[in-house]
mmCIF file with all atom_site columns, C-alpha atoms in Angstrom:
data_model
loop_
_atom_site.group_PDB
_atom_site.id
_atom_site.type_symbol
_atom_site.label_atom_id
_atom_site.label_alt_id
_atom_site.label_comp_id
_atom_site.label_asym_id
_atom_site.label_entity_id
_atom_site.label_seq_id
_atom_site.pdbx_PDB_ins_code
_atom_site.Cartn_x
_atom_site.Cartn_y
_atom_site.Cartn_z
_atom_site.occupancy
_atom_site.B_iso_or_equiv
_atom_site.pdbx_formal_charge
_atom_site.auth_seq_id
_atom_site.auth_comp_id
_atom_site.auth_asym_id
_atom_site.auth_atom_id
_atom_site.pdbx_PDB_model_num
ATOM 1   C CA . UNK A 1 1   ? 136.909 110.400 129.384 1.00 42.00 ? 9   UNK A CA 1
ATOM 2   C CA . UNK A 1 2   ? 133.220 109.616 129.861 1.00 68.00 ? 10  UNK A CA 1
ATOM 3   C CA . UNK A 1 3   ? 132.244 105.976 130.144 1.00 88.00 ? 11  UNK A CA 1
ATOM 4   C CA . UNK A 1 4   ? 129.091 106.503 128.053 1.00 95.00 ? 12  UNK A CA 1
ATOM 5   C CA . UNK A 1 5   ? 128.496 108.605 124.946 1.00 95.00 ? 13  UNK A CA 1
ATOM 6   C CA . UNK A 1 6   ? 125.956 111.416 124.906 1.00 96.00 ? 14  UNK A CA 1
ATOM 7   C CA . UNK A 1 7   ? 123.716 109.252 122.687 1.00 96.00 ? 15  UNK A CA 1
ATOM 8   C CA . UNK A 1 8   ? 123.777 106.365 125.176 1.00 96.00 ? 16  UNK A CA 1
ATOM 9   C CA . UNK A 1 9   ? 122.892 108.754 127.985 1.00 96.00 ? 17  UNK A CA 1
ATOM 10  C CA . UNK A 1 10  ? 120.101 110.321 125.910 1.00 97.00 ? 18  UNK A CA 1
ATOM 11  C CA . UNK A 1 11  ? 118.532 106.950 125.035 1.00 97.00 ? 19  UNK A CA 1
ATOM 12  C CA . UNK A 1 12  ? 118.850 105.843 128.664 1.00 96.00 ? 20  UNK A CA 1
ATOM 13  C CA . UNK A 1 13  ? 117.338 109.006 130.131 1.00 97.00 ? 21  UNK A CA 1
ATOM 14  C CA . UNK A 1 14  ? 114.802 109.547 127.329 1.00 97.00 ? 22  UNK A CA 1
ATOM 15  C CA . UNK A 1 15  ? 114.141 106.113 125.844 1.00 97.00 ? 23  UNK A CA 1
ATOM 16  C CA . UNK A 1 16  ? 112.127 105.988 122.645 1.00 97.00 ? 24  UNK A CA 1
ATOM 17  C CA . UNK A 1 17  ? 109.274 103.561 122.035 1.00 97.00 ? 25  UNK A CA 1
ATOM 18  C CA . UNK A 1 18  ? 108.960 102.296 125.625 1.00 97.00 ? 26  UNK A CA 1
ATOM 19  C CA . UNK A 1 19  ? 105.875 100.272 126.369 1.00 97.00 ? 27  UNK A CA 1
ATOM 20  C CA . UNK A 1 20  ? 103.801 97.410  125.132 1.00 97.00 ? 28  UNK A CA 1
ATOM 21  C CA . UNK A 1 21  ? 101.828 96.876  121.951 1.00 97.00 ? 29  UNK A CA 1
ATOM 22  C CA . UNK A 1 22  ? 98.698  95.010  123.025 1.00 95.00 ? 30  UNK A CA 1
ATOM 23  C CA . UNK A 1 23  ? 97.990  94.100  119.398 1.00 96.00 ? 31  UNK A CA 1
ATOM 24  C CA . UNK A 1 24  ? 101.584 93.189  118.509 1.00 98.00 ? 32  UNK A CA 1
ATOM 25  C CA . UNK A 1 25  ? 102.097 90.974  115.492 1.00 98.00 ? 33  UNK A CA 1
ATOM 26  C CA . UNK A 1 26  ? 105.361 89.650  116.896 1.00 98.00 ? 34  UNK A CA 1
ATOM 27  C CA . UNK A 1 27  ? 106.883 89.540  120.368 1.00 98.00 ? 35  UNK A CA 1
ATOM 28  C CA . UNK A 1 28  ? 110.450 88.623  121.165 1.00 97.00 ? 36  UNK A CA 1
ATOM 29  C CA . UNK A 1 29  ? 111.839 88.114  124.640 1.00 96.00 ? 37  UNK A CA 1
ATOM 30  C CA . UNK A 1 30  ? 115.478 87.473  125.404 1.00 95.00 ? 38  UNK A CA 1
ATOM 31  C CA . UNK A 1 31  ? 117.595 87.596  128.510 1.00 92.00 ? 39  UNK A CA 1
ATOM 32  C CA . UNK A 1 32  ? 121.064 87.210  129.902 1.00 84.00 ? 40  UNK A CA 1
ATOM 33  C CA . UNK A 1 33  ? 121.217 85.052  133.023 1.00 77.00 ? 41  UNK A CA 1
ATOM 34  C CA . UNK A 1 34  ? 124.660 86.354  134.007 1.00 80.00 ? 42  UNK A CA 1
ATOM 35  C CA . UNK A 1 35  ? 123.729 90.042  134.189 1.00 80.00 ? 43  UNK A CA 1
ATOM 36  C CA . UNK A 1 36  ? 119.967 89.719  134.678 1.00 86.00 ? 44  UNK A CA 1
ATOM 37  C CA . UNK A 1 37  ? 118.962 91.883  131.688 1.00 91.00 ? 45  UNK A CA 1
ATOM 38  C CA . UNK A 1 38  ? 115.636 90.969  130.083 1.00 95.00 ? 46  UNK A CA 1
ATOM 39  C CA . UNK A 1 39  ? 114.317 92.575  126.895 1.00 96.00 ? 47  UNK A CA 1
ATOM 40  C CA . UNK A 1 40  ? 110.898 92.221  125.351 1.00 97.00 ? 48  UNK A CA 1
ATOM 41  C CA . UNK A 1 41  ? 110.380 93.664  121.865 1.00 98.00 ? 49  UNK A CA 1
ATOM 42  C CA . UNK A 1 42  ? 106.951 94.158  120.261 1.00 98.00 ? 50  UNK A CA 1
ATOM 43  C CA . UNK A 1 43  ? 106.463 94.736  116.536 1.00 98.00 ? 51  UNK A CA 1
ATOM 44  C CA . UNK A 1 44  ? 103.450 95.697  114.443 1.00 98.00 ? 52  UNK A CA 1
ATOM 45  C CA . UNK A 1 45  ? 103.745 94.681  110.782 1.00 98.00 ? 53  UNK A CA 1
ATOM 46  C CA . UNK A 1 46  ? 101.837 95.729  107.681 1.00 98.00 ? 54  UNK A CA 1
ATOM 47  C CA . UNK A 1 47  ? 102.739 94.525  104.180 1.00 97.00 ? 55  UNK A CA 1
ATOM 48  C CA . UNK A 1 48  ? 106.077 93.205  105.431 1.00 97.00 ? 56  UNK A CA 1
ATOM 49  C CA . UNK A 1 49  ? 107.094 96.524  107.025 1.00 98.00 ? 57  UNK A CA 1
ATOM 50  C CA . UNK A 1 50  ? 107.465 97.247  110.745 1.00 98.00 ? 58  UNK A CA 1
ATOM 51  C CA . UNK A 1 51  ? 104.987 100.057 111.256 1.00 98.00 ? 59  UNK A CA 1
ATOM 52  C CA . UNK A 1 52  ? 105.418 100.301 115.008 1.00 98.00 ? 60  UNK A CA 1
ATOM 53  C CA . UNK A 1 53  ? 107.575 98.799  117.711 1.00 98.00 ? 61  UNK A CA 1
ATOM 54  C CA . UNK A 1 54  ? 107.895 99.099  121.451 1.00 98.00 ? 62  UNK A CA 1
ATOM 55  C CA . UNK A 1 55  ? 110.065 97.554  124.115 1.00 98.00 ? 63  UNK A CA 1
ATOM 56  C CA . UNK A 1 56  ? 110.182 96.785  127.803 1.00 97.00 ? 64  UNK A CA 1
ATOM 57  C CA . UNK A 1 57  ? 113.614 96.202  129.283 1.00 97.00 ? 65  UNK A CA 1
ATOM 58  C CA . UNK A 1 58  ? 114.592 95.250  132.776 1.00 95.00 ? 66  UNK A CA 1
ATOM 59  C CA . UNK A 1 59  ? 118.264 95.999  133.067 1.00 93.00 ? 67  UNK A CA 1
ATOM 60  C CA . UNK A 1 60  ? 121.057 98.491  133.191 1.00 93.00 ? 68  UNK A CA 1
ATOM 61  C CA . UNK A 1 61  ? 121.281 101.822 131.378 1.00 93.00 ? 69  UNK A CA 1
ATOM 62  C CA . UNK A 1 62  ? 123.085 100.227 128.434 1.00 95.00 ? 70  UNK A CA 1
ATOM 63  C CA . UNK A 1 63  ? 120.340 97.625  128.056 1.00 95.00 ? 71  UNK A CA 1
ATOM 64  C CA . UNK A 1 64  ? 117.694 100.343 127.992 1.00 97.00 ? 72  UNK A CA 1
ATOM 65  C CA . UNK A 1 65  ? 119.700 102.503 125.565 1.00 97.00 ? 73  UNK A CA 1
ATOM 66  C CA . UNK A 1 66  ? 120.364 99.626  123.154 1.00 97.00 ? 74  UNK A CA 1
ATOM 67  C CA . UNK A 1 67  ? 116.685 98.582  123.213 1.00 98.00 ? 75  UNK A CA 1
ATOM 68  C CA . UNK A 1 68  ? 115.629 102.145 122.510 1.00 98.00 ? 76  UNK A CA 1
ATOM 69  C CA . UNK A 1 69  ? 118.111 102.535 119.649 1.00 98.00 ? 77  UNK A CA 1
ATOM 70  C CA . UNK A 1 70  ? 117.160 99.168  118.143 1.00 98.00 ? 78  UNK A CA 1
ATOM 71  C CA . UNK A 1 71  ? 113.506 100.238 117.925 1.00 98.00 ? 79  UNK A CA 1
ATOM 72  C CA . UNK A 1 72  ? 114.548 103.469 116.219 1.00 98.00 ? 80  UNK A CA 1
ATOM 73  C CA . UNK A 1 73  ? 116.639 101.531 113.702 1.00 98.00 ? 81  UNK A CA 1
ATOM 74  C CA . UNK A 1 74  ? 113.899 99.053  112.705 1.00 98.00 ? 82  UNK A CA 1
ATOM 75  C CA . UNK A 1 75  ? 110.763 101.206 112.754 1.00 98.00 ? 83  UNK A CA 1
ATOM 76  C CA . UNK A 1 76  ? 109.531 101.760 109.208 1.00 98.00 ? 84  UNK A CA 1
ATOM 77  C CA . UNK A 1 77  ? 111.858 99.093  107.806 1.00 98.00 ? 85  UNK A CA 1
ATOM 78  C CA . UNK A 1 78  ? 110.962 95.894  105.958 1.00 98.00 ? 86  UNK A CA 1
ATOM 79  C CA . UNK A 1 79  ? 111.300 92.735  108.025 1.00 97.00 ? 87  UNK A CA 1
ATOM 80  C CA . UNK A 1 80  ? 114.237 91.682  105.855 1.00 95.00 ? 88  UNK A CA 1
ATOM 81  C CA . UNK A 1 81  ? 116.147 94.823  106.883 1.00 96.00 ? 89  UNK A CA 1
ATOM 82  C CA . UNK A 1 82  ? 115.230 94.374  110.545 1.00 97.00 ? 90  UNK A CA 1
ATOM 83  C CA . UNK A 1 83  ? 116.758 90.904  110.373 1.00 95.00 ? 91  UNK A CA 1
ATOM 84  C CA . UNK A 1 84  ? 119.996 92.455  109.131 1.00 95.00 ? 92  UNK A CA 1
ATOM 85  C CA . UNK A 1 85  ? 120.275 94.674  112.210 1.00 96.00 ? 93  UNK A CA 1
ATOM 86  C CA . UNK A 1 86  ? 123.511 93.774  113.953 1.00 95.00 ? 94  UNK A CA 1
ATOM 87  C CA . UNK A 1 87  ? 124.622 94.504  117.451 1.00 96.00 ? 95  UNK A CA 1
ATOM 88  C CA . UNK A 1 88  ? 127.526 96.412  115.896 1.00 96.00 ? 96  UNK A CA 1
ATOM 89  C CA . UNK A 1 89  ? 125.068 98.702  114.077 1.00 97.00 ? 97  UNK A CA 1
ATOM 90  C CA . UNK A 1 90  ? 123.358 99.415  117.407 1.00 97.00 ? 98  UNK A CA 1
ATOM 91  C CA . UNK A 1 91  ? 126.725 100.160 119.059 1.00 97.00 ? 99  UNK A CA 1
ATOM 92  C CA . UNK A 1 92  ? 127.748 102.467 116.209 1.00 97.00 ? 100 UNK A CA 1
ATOM 93  C CA . UNK A 1 93  ? 124.406 104.294 116.271 1.00 97.00 ? 101 UNK A CA 1
ATOM 94  C CA . UNK A 1 94  ? 124.982 104.952 119.980 1.00 98.00 ? 102 UNK A CA 1
ATOM 95  C CA . UNK A 1 95  ? 128.535 106.201 119.337 1.00 96.00 ? 103 UNK A CA 1
ATOM 96  C CA . UNK A 1 96  ? 129.989 103.217 121.161 1.00 96.00 ? 104 UNK A CA 1
ATOM 97  C CA . UNK A 1 97  ? 129.605 101.195 124.333 1.00 95.00 ? 105 UNK A CA 1
ATOM 98  C CA . UNK A 1 98  ? 132.183 100.112 126.893 1.00 94.00 ? 106 UNK A CA 1
ATOM 99  C CA . UNK A 1 99  ? 133.480 96.589  126.138 1.00 92.00 ? 107 UNK A CA 1
ATOM 100 C CA . UNK A 1 100 ? 131.785 95.154  129.221 1.00 92.00 ? 108 UNK A CA 1
ATOM 101 C CA . UNK A 1 101 ? 128.417 96.386  127.916 1.00 93.00 ? 109 UNK A CA 1
ATOM 102 C CA . UNK A 1 102 ? 128.560 94.985  124.365 1.00 93.00 ? 110 UNK A CA 1
ATOM 103 C CA . UNK A 1 103 ? 126.358 92.089  125.496 1.00 92.00 ? 111 UNK A CA 1
ATOM 104 C CA . UNK A 1 104 ? 123.484 94.594  125.810 1.00 94.00 ? 112 UNK A CA 1
ATOM 105 C CA . UNK A 1 105 ? 123.666 95.347  122.095 1.00 95.00 ? 113 UNK A CA 1
ATOM 106 C CA . UNK A 1 106 ? 123.678 91.617  121.378 1.00 94.00 ? 114 UNK A CA 1
ATOM 107 C CA . UNK A 1 107 ? 120.478 91.248  123.404 1.00 95.00 ? 115 UNK A CA 1
ATOM 108 C CA . UNK A 1 108 ? 118.875 94.085  121.436 1.00 96.00 ? 116 UNK A CA 1
ATOM 109 C CA . UNK A 1 109 ? 119.733 92.349  118.150 1.00 96.00 ? 117 UNK A CA 1
ATOM 110 C CA . UNK A 1 110 ? 118.413 89.050  119.491 1.00 96.00 ? 118 UNK A CA 1
ATOM 111 C CA . UNK A 1 111 ? 115.170 90.663  120.717 1.00 97.00 ? 119 UNK A CA 1
ATOM 112 C CA . UNK A 1 112 ? 114.490 92.067  117.244 1.00 97.00 ? 120 UNK A CA 1
ATOM 113 C CA . UNK A 1 113 ? 115.198 88.687  115.643 1.00 96.00 ? 121 UNK A CA 1
ATOM 114 C CA . UNK A 1 114 ? 112.974 86.913  118.182 1.00 97.00 ? 122 UNK A CA 1
ATOM 115 C CA . UNK A 1 115 ? 110.079 89.299  117.458 1.00 98.00 ? 123 UNK A CA 1
ATOM 116 C CA . UNK A 1 116 ? 110.419 88.765  113.699 1.00 98.00 ? 124 UNK A CA 1
ATOM 117 C CA . UNK A 1 117 ? 110.623 84.987  114.200 1.00 97.00 ? 125 UNK A CA 1
ATOM 118 C CA . UNK A 1 118 ? 107.474 85.111  116.331 1.00 98.00 ? 126 UNK A CA 1
ATOM 119 C CA . UNK A 1 119 ? 105.721 87.050  113.551 1.00 98.00 ? 127 UNK A CA 1
ATOM 120 C CA . UNK A 1 120 ? 106.833 84.477  110.974 1.00 97.00 ? 128 UNK A CA 1
ATOM 121 C CA . UNK A 1 121 ? 105.708 81.594  113.203 1.00 97.00 ? 129 UNK A CA 1
ATOM 122 C CA . UNK A 1 122 ? 102.289 83.148  113.880 1.00 97.00 ? 130 UNK A CA 1
ATOM 123 C CA . UNK A 1 123 ? 101.721 83.749  110.171 1.00 97.00 ? 131 UNK A CA 1
ATOM 124 C CA . UNK A 1 124 ? 103.073 80.464  108.832 1.00 96.00 ? 132 UNK A CA 1
ATOM 125 C CA . UNK A 1 125 ? 105.853 82.215  106.915 1.00 95.00 ? 133 UNK A CA 1
ATOM 126 C CA . UNK A 1 126 ? 108.704 79.903  105.992 1.00 93.00 ? 134 UNK A CA 1
ATOM 127 C CA . UNK A 1 127 ? 112.223 80.957  106.957 1.00 91.00 ? 135 UNK A CA 1
ATOM 128 C CA . UNK A 1 128 ? 115.742 79.669  107.189 1.00 88.00 ? 136 UNK A CA 1
ATOM 129 C CA . UNK A 1 129 ? 116.390 78.676  110.829 1.00 87.00 ? 137 UNK A CA 1
ATOM 130 C CA . UNK A 1 130 ? 119.998 79.852  110.383 1.00 84.00 ? 138 UNK A CA 1
ATOM 131 C CA . UNK A 1 131 ? 118.664 83.423  110.312 1.00 81.00 ? 139 UNK A CA 1
ATOM 132 C CA . UNK A 1 132 ? 117.624 83.061  113.924 1.00 82.00 ? 140 UNK A CA 1
ATOM 133 C CA . UNK A 1 133 ? 120.661 81.453  115.498 1.00 75.00 ? 141 UNK A CA 1
ATOM 134 C CA . UNK A 1 134 ? 121.589 82.977  118.835 1.00 67.00 ? 142 UNK A CA 1
ATOM 135 C CA . UNK A 1 135 ? 125.036 84.478  119.267 1.00 57.00 ? 143 UNK A CA 1
ATOM 136 C CA . UNK A 1 136 ? 127.388 82.249  121.173 1.00 54.00 ? 144 UNK A CA 1
ATOM 137 C CA . UNK A 1 137 ? 130.384 84.407  121.806 1.00 50.00 ? 145 UNK A CA 1
ATOM 138 C CA . UNK A 1 138 ? 132.250 84.421  125.078 1.00 48.00 ? 146 UNK A CA 1
ATOM 139 C CA . UNK A 1 139 ? 132.513 88.192  125.570 1.00 46.00 ? 147 UNK A CA 1
ATOM 140 C CA . UNK A 1 140 ? 128.938 88.988  124.460 1.00 47.00 ? 148 UNK A CA 1
ATOM 141 C CA . UNK A 1 141 ? 127.215 87.171  127.314 1.00 43.00 ? 149 UNK A CA 1
ATOM 142 C CA . UNK A 1 142 ? 129.630 87.897  130.152 1.00 43.00 ? 150 UNK A CA 1
#
């Protein structure tokens, strides 16, 4: 049995939306000190909808694949829907990840949330801080 699904391999070998948005409306950066993965997510927003997004990820193939998939899942979506993106949705969209790589999907979720929070902060938009709590689960950040 293959360790990674065809979708994971495709998003790793052919990542979507790689790069930087110089005129980003929101930027989120998250990292995992234990594995060394760092993700930076850029979003462009118009009328409350993510019109473009890009990412830069320093990390393993799973980190790159989950970043790529996360951008695909939020592009064209209202900010409220982007905030609902879960790491589980990223894993499912990639047809699964090995248990030891689930933390990569958590980072992708957190990068999206951090970019939206940055957009809200820059634009003085009120929000519930609970929406932006960071996961604190033992297996996610191993």
